[in-house]
XYZ file of C-alpha atoms in Angstrom:
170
model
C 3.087 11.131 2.819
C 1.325 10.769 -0.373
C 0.329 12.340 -3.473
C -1.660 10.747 -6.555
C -3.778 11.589 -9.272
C -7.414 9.955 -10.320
C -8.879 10.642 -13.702
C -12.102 8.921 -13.780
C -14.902 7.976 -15.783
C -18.292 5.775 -15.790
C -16.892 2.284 -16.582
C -13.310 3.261 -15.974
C -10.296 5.063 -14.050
C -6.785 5.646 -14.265
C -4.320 6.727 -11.602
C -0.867 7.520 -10.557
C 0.366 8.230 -6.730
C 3.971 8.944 -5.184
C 5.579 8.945 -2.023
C 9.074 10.147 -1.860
C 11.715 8.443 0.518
C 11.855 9.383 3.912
C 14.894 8.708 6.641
C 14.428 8.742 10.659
C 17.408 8.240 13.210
C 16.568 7.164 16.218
C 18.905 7.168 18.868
C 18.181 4.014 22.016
C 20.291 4.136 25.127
C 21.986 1.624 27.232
C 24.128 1.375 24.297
C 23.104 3.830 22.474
C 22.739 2.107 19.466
C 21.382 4.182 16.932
C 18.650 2.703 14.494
C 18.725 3.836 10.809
C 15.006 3.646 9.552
C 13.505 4.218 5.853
C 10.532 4.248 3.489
C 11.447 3.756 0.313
C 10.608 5.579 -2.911
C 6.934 3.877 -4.304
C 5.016 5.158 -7.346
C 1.882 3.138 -8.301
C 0.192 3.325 -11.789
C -3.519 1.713 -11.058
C -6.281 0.936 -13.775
C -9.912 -0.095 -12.703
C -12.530 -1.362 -15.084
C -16.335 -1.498 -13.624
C -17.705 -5.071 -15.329
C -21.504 -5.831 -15.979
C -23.540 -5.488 -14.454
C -21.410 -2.270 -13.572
C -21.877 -3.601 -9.745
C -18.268 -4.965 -9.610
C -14.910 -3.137 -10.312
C -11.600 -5.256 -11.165
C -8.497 -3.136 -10.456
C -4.891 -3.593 -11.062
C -1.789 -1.734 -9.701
C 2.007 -1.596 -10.744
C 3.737 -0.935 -7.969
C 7.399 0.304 -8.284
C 9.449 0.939 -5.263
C 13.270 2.107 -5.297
C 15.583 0.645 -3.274
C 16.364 2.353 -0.554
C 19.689 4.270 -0.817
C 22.559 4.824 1.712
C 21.441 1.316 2.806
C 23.486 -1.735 3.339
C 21.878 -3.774 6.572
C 19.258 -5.020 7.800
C 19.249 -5.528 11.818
C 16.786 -7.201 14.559
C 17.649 -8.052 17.963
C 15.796 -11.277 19.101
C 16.628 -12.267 22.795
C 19.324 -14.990 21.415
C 20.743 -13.591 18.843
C 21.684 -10.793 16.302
C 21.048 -11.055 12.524
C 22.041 -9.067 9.832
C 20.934 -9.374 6.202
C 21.677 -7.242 3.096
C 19.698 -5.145 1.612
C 19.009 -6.324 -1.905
C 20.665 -3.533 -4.854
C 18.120 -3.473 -7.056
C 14.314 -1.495 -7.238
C 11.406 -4.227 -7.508
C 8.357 -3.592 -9.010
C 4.924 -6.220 -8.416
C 1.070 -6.079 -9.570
C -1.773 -6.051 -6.739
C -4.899 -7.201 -8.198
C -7.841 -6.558 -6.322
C -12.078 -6.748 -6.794
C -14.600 -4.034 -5.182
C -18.088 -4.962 -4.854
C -20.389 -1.527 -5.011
C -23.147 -1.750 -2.809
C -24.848 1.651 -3.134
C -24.752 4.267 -4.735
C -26.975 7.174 -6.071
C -26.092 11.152 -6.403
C -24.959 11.729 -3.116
C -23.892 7.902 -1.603
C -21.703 5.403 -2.689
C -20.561 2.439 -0.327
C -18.147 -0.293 -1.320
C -16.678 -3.520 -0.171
C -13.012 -4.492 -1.412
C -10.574 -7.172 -1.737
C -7.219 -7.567 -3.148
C -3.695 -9.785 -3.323
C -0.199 -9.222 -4.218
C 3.341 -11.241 -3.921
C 5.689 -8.229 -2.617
C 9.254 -9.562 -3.360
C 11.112 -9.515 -0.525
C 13.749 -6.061 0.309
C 16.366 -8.325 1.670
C 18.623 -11.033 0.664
C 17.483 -14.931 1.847
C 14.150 -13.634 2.744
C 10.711 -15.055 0.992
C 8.077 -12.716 -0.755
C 4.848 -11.839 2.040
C 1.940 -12.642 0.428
C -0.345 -9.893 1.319
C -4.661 -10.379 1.755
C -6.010 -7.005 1.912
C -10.423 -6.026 2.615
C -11.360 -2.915 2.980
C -14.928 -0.366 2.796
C -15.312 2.693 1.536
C -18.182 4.971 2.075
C -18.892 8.552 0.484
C -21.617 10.553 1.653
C -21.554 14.475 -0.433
C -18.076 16.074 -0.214
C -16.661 13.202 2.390
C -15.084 9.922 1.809
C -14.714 7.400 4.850
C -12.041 4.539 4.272
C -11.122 1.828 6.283
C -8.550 -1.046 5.253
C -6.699 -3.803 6.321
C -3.887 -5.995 5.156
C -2.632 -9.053 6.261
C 0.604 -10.689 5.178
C 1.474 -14.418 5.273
C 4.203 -15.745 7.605
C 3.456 -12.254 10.076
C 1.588 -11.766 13.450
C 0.723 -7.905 12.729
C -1.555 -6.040 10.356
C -1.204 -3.245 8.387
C -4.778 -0.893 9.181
C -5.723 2.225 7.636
C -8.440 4.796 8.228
C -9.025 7.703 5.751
C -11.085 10.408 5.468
C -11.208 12.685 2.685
C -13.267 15.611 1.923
C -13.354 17.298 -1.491
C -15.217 19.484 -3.615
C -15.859 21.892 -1.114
């Protein structure tokens, strides 16, 4: 889970979100080998700055996340073999830069198309930072906001998706 704040104004908006750590154990038979998984600690400190013709917003993020404690391994199982890397000691912290386009907007509408990048240093020792693509559209009609993103990392099959919707003032 999440939690943030947004102060906003016409040209400009500050904001601040957390998301604690959080710990699963899963326990898989045949050997019952029992999986140890985490989220680590993230705060984010954003800044967004609407440019003339006030149609385009750059944003920036600083994104902090703790490393994860009680931690010391890293495992995968891949048909042929079993690796194990450490878990590096130290908390990283990277910018994500990113551009929205605003498409419409009047007193009870706004629709917007986004983009953004960031290097995420690498969690684990011998690994290479995932350089992440991210596009996403966001659409607010009266007290609901619809969001849906995606983001893509170099080097990786999968994508990260996410679908929000928000209601407010109410």
């Amino acid at each position: 889970w999440q939690w943030g704040l947004i102060y906003t104004k016409k040209r400009w908006a500050i904001g601040y979100s957390f998301s604690p750590e959080l710990l699963w154990q899963r326990t898989i038979s045949t050997n019952t080998l029992i999986l140890d998984v985490a989220a680590p600690e993230k705060q984010v400190v954003g800044l967004s700055y609407f440019i003339k013709p006030d149609k385009i917003r750059l944003s920036a993020d600083i994104i902090s996340i703790k490393k994860i404690q009680n931690s010391v391994a890293f495992e995968t199982y891949n048909t042929s073999n079993f690796n194990n890397d450490s878990i590096k000691s130290e908390d990283i912290t990277f910018p994500k830069l990113g551009v929205e386009f605003l498409l419409v907007q009047n007193s009870r509408t706004n629709a917007q198309f986004r983009m953004g990048y960031y290097d995420e240093p690498s969690r684990f020792q011998g690994n290479s930072n995932r350089q992440h693509f991210c596009i996403g559209f966001e659409v607010r009609l009266g007290p609901a906001l619809l969001q849906i993103a995606q983001d893509q990392a170099t080097n990786f099959n999968t994508t990260s998706q996410a679908l929000s919707v928000i209601f407010d003032k109410l």
